[in-house]
Short mmCIF file of C-alpha atoms in Angstrom, two decimals:
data_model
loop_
_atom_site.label_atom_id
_atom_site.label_comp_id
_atom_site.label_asym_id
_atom_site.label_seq_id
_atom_site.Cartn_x
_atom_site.Cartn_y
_atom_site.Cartn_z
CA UNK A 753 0.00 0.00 0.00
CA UNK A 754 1.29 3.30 -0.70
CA UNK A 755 2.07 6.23 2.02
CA UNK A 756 -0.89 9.58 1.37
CA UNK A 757 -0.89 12.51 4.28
CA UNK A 758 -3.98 10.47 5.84
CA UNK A 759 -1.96 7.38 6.17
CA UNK A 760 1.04 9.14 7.28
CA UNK A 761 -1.18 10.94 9.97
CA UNK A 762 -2.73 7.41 11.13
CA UNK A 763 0.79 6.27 11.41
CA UNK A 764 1.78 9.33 13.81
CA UNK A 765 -1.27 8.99 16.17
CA UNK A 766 0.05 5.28 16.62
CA UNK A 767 3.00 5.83 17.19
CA UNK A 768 2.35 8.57 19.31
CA UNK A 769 0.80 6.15 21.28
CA UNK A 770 3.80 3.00 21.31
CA UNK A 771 6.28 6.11 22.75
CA UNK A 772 3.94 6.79 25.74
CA UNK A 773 3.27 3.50 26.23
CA UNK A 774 7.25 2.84 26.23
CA UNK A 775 7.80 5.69 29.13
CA UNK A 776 4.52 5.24 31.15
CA UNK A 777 5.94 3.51 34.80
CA UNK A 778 9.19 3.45 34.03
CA UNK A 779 12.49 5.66 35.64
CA UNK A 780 12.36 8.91 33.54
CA UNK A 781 16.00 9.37 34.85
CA UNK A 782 17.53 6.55 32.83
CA UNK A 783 20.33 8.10 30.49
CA UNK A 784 19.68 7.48 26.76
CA UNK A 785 23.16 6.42 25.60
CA UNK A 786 22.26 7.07 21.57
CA UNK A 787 20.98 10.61 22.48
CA UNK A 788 24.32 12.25 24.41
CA UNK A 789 23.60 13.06 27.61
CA UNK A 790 19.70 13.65 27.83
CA UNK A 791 17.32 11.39 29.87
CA UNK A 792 14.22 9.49 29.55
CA UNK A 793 12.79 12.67 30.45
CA UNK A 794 14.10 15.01 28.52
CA UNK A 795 14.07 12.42 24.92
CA UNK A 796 10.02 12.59 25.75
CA UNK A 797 10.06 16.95 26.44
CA UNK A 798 12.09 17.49 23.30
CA UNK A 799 10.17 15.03 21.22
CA UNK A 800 6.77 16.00 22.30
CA UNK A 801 7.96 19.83 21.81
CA UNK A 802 8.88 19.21 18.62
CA UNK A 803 5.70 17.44 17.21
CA UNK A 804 4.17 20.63 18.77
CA UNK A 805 6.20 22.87 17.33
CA UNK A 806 5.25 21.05 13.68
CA UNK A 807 1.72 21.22 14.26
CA UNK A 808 1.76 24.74 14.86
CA UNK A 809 3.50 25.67 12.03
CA UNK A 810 1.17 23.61 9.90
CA UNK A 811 -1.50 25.14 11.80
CA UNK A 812 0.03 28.86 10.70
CA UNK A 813 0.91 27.56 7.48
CA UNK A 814 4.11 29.08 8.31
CA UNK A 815 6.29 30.41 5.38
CA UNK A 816 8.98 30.74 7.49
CA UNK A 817 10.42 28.67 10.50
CA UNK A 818 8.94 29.36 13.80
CA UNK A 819 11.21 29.96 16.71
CA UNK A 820 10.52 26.88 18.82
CA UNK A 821 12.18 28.16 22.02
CA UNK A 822 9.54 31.18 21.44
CA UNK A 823 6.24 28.77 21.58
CA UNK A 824 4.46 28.35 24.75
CA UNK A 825 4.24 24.67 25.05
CA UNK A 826 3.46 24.12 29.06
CA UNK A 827 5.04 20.56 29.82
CA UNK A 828 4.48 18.85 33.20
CA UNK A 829 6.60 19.17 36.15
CA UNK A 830 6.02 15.94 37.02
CA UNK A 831 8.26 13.38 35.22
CA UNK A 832 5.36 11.11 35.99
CA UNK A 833 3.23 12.97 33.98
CA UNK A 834 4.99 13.40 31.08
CA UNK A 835 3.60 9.68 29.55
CA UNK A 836 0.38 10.88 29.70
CA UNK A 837 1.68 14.45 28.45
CA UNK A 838 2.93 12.82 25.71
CA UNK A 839 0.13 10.91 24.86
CA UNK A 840 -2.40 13.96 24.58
CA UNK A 841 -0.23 14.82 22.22
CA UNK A 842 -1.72 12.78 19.58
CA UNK A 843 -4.97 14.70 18.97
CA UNK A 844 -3.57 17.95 19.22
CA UNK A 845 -0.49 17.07 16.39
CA UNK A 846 -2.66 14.78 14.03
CA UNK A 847 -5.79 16.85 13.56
CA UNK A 848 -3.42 19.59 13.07
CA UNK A 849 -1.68 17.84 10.21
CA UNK A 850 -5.19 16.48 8.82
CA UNK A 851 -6.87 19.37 8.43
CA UNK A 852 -3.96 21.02 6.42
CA UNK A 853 -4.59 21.03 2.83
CA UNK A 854 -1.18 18.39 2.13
CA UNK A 855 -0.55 20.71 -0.99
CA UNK A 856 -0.33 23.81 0.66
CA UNK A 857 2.91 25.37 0.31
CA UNK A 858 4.82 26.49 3.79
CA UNK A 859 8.26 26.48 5.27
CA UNK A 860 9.68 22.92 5.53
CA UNK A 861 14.04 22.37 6.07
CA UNK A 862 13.54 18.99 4.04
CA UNK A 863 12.94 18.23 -0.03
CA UNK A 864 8.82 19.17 -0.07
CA UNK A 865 8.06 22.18 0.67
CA UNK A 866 4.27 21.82 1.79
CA UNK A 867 2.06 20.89 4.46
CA UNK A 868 2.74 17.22 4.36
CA UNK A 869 6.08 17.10 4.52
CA UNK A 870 5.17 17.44 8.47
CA UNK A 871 3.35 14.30 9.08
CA UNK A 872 5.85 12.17 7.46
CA UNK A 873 8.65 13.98 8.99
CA UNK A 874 7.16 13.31 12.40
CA UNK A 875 6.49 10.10 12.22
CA UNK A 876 9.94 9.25 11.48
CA UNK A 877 11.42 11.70 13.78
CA UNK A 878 8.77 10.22 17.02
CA UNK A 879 9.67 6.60 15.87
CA UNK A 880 13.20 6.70 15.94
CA UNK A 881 12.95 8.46 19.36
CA UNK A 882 11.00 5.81 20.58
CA UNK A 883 13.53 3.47 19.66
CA UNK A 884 15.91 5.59 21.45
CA UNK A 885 13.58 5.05 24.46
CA UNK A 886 13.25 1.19 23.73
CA UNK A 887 17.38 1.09 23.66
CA UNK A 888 17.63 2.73 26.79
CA UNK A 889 15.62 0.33 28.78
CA UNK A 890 16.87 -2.86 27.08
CA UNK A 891 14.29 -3.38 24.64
CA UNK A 892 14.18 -4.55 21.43
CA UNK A 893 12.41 -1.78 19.11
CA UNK A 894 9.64 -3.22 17.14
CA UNK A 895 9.41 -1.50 13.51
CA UNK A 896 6.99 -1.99 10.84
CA UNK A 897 8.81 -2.71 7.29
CA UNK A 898 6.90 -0.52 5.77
CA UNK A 899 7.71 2.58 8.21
CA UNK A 900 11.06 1.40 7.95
CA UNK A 901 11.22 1.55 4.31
CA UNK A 902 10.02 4.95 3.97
CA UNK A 903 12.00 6.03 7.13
CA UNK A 904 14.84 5.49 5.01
CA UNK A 905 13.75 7.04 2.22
CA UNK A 906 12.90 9.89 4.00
CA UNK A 907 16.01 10.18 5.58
CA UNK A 908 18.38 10.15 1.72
CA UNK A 909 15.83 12.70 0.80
CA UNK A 910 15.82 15.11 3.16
CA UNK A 911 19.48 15.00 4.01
CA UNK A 912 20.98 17.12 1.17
CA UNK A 913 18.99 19.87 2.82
CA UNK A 914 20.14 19.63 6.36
CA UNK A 915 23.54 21.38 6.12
CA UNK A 916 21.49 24.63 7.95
CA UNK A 917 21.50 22.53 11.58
CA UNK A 918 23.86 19.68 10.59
CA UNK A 919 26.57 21.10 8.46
CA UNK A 920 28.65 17.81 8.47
CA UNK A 921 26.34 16.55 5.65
CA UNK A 922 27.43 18.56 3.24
CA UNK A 923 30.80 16.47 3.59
CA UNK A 924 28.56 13.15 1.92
CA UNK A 925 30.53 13.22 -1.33
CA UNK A 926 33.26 11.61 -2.76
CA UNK A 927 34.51 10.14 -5.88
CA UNK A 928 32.44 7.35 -7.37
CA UNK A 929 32.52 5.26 -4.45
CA UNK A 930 28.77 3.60 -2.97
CA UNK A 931 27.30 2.31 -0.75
CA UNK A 932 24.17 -0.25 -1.16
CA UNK A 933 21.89 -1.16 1.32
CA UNK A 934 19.61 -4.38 1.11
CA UNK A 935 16.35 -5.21 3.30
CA UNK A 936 16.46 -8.52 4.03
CA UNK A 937 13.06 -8.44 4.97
CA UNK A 938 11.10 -6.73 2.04
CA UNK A 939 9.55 -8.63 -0.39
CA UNK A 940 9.49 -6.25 -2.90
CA UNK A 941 12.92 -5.86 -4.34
CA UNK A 942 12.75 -2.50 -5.65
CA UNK A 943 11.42 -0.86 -2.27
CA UNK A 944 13.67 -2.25 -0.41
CA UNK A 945 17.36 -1.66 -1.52
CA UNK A 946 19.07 1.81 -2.14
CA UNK A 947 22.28 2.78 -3.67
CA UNK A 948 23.70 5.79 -2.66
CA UNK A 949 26.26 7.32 -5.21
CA UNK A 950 28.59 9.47 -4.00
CA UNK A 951 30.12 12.43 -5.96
CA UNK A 952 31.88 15.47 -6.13
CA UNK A 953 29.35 17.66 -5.92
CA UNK A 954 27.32 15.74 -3.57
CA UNK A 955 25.12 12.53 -3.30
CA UNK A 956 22.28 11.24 -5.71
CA UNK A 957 20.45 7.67 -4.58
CA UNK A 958 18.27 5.11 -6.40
CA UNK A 959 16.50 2.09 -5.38
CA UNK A 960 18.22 -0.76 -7.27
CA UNK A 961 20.30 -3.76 -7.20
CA UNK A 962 23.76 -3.46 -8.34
CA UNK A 963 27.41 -3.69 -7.66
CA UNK A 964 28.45 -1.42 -5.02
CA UNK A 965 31.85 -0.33 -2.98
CA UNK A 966 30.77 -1.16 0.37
CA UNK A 967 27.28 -3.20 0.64
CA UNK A 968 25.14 -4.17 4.39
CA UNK A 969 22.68 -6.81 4.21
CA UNK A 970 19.90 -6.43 6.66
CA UNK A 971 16.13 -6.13 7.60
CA UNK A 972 14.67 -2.75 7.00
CA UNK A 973 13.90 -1.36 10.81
CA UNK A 974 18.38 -2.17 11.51
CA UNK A 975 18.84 -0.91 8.17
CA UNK A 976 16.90 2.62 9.30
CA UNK A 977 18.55 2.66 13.06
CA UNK A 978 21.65 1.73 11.33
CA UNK A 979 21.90 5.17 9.07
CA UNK A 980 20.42 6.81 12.08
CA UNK A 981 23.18 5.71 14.10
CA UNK A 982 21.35 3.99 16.58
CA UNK A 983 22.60 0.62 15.61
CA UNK A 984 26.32 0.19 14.94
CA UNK A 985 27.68 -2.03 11.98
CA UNK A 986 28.26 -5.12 13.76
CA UNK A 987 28.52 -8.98 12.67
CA UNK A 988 25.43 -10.98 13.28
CA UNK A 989 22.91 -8.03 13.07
CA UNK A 990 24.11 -6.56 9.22
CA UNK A 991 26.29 -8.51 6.67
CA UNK A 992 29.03 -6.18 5.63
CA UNK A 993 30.69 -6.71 2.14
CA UNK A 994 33.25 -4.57 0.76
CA UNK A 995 34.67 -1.27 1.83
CA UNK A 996 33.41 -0.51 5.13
CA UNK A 997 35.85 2.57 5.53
CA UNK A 998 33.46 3.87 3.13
CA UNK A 999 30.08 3.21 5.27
CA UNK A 1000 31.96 4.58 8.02
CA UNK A 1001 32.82 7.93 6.66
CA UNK A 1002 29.19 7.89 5.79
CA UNK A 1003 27.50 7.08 9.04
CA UNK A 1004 30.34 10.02 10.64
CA UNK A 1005 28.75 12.37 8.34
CA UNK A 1006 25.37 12.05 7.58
CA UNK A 1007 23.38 11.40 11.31
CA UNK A 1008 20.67 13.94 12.69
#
């Protein structure tokens, strides 16, 4: 099935509701080892901030970024609360991002400059948080293929455009070299394997099959924490093949 704005927004309010689900009862203290030096409690603040932050600008149909530390987003004092918080979220981001017109044009930082560029981007950005939240505690993050697969898509996208807040992307170039990245898990072939070319001037990417100079085997949801750098490279989760100084250099250059 393929992705609209009203699947993408069905897809947020779930998630929305896996992250609280992940944080409700549990020590809001507990450091978050692939997010620096924040807590529980501060990956749920930022995260639920941020889908705020999103929905307003939909809501404005912002042509230019909002100043998030400007926005009066009260959060609970109570790390206890902020599950719940979290939760009530959902109604408050989604029917923001449904009642947009998806084609509306408005301030985005990634590839598509309209309204629904939003509700994808959150989705992505609340499920990779929850994952961060799943690490933490010693779970194993559950990911649906299909999120997966357009998480990553997503991702090669919208990074060309991230140099404003992330200027080591602009350093994803180099001279002919690849890297190829293969779902073990997808059952369509052409969904589910990328090639990433990289160039002088930059980076271009396809989904294909082909020969590449560094290529990782694995299902789509390690494949997306992978180029997230939430997952590292290891034997036994990916199968490496070729020159992983290359996917290296990559992965140092092109997280968010």
């Amino acid at each position: 099935m393929s992705w609209t704005h009203e699947s993408y927004c069905d897809a947020l309010g779930a998630e929305i509701g896996r992250f609280a689900d992940v944080v409700r009862g549990v020590a809001l203290d507990t450091p978050v080892p692939t997010c620096g030096d924040w807590t529980l409690a501060q990956l749920v603040e930022h995260t639920g901030i941020v889908e705020r932050w999103a929905a307003e600008m939909v809501r404005r149909r912002s042509t230019e970024r909002l100043d998030r530390s400007r926005l009066d987003v009260p959060v609970p004092e109570r790390a206890g609360d902020l599950a719940d918080w979290f939760a009530a979220g959902a109604d408050e981001v989604v029917s923001s991002f449904r009642a947009a017109d998806p084609g509306a044009p408005m301030w985005a930082w990634g590839a598509d400059k309209h309204a629904r560029f939003w509700a994808r981007r959150m989705l992505h950005e609340t499920t990779v948080h929850r994952a961060d939240a799943e690490l933490a505690l010693g779970r194993e993050p559950q990911i649906e293929t299909r999120v997966a697969i357009d998480g990553i898509d997503e991702l090669l996208d919208n990074l060309p455009h991230a140099a404003y807040f992330r200027p080591h992307v602009a350093e994803l170039r180099g001279d002919g070299e690849s890297i190829h990245l293969h779902g073990t898990d997808v059952d369509e072939q052409a969904a589910g394997e990328w090639t990433i070319h990289l160039r002088p001037g930059g980076f271009t990417w396809d989904h294909g099959h082909g020969k590449a100079t560094v290529a990782v085997r694995g299902p789509a949801a390690d494949l997306l924490l992978l180029l997230y750098r939430r997952r590292p490279p290891v034997a036994g989760r990916y199968e490496v093949f070729g020159d992983d100084a290359v996917l290296a250099a990559w992965l140092d250059h092109s997280a968010l």
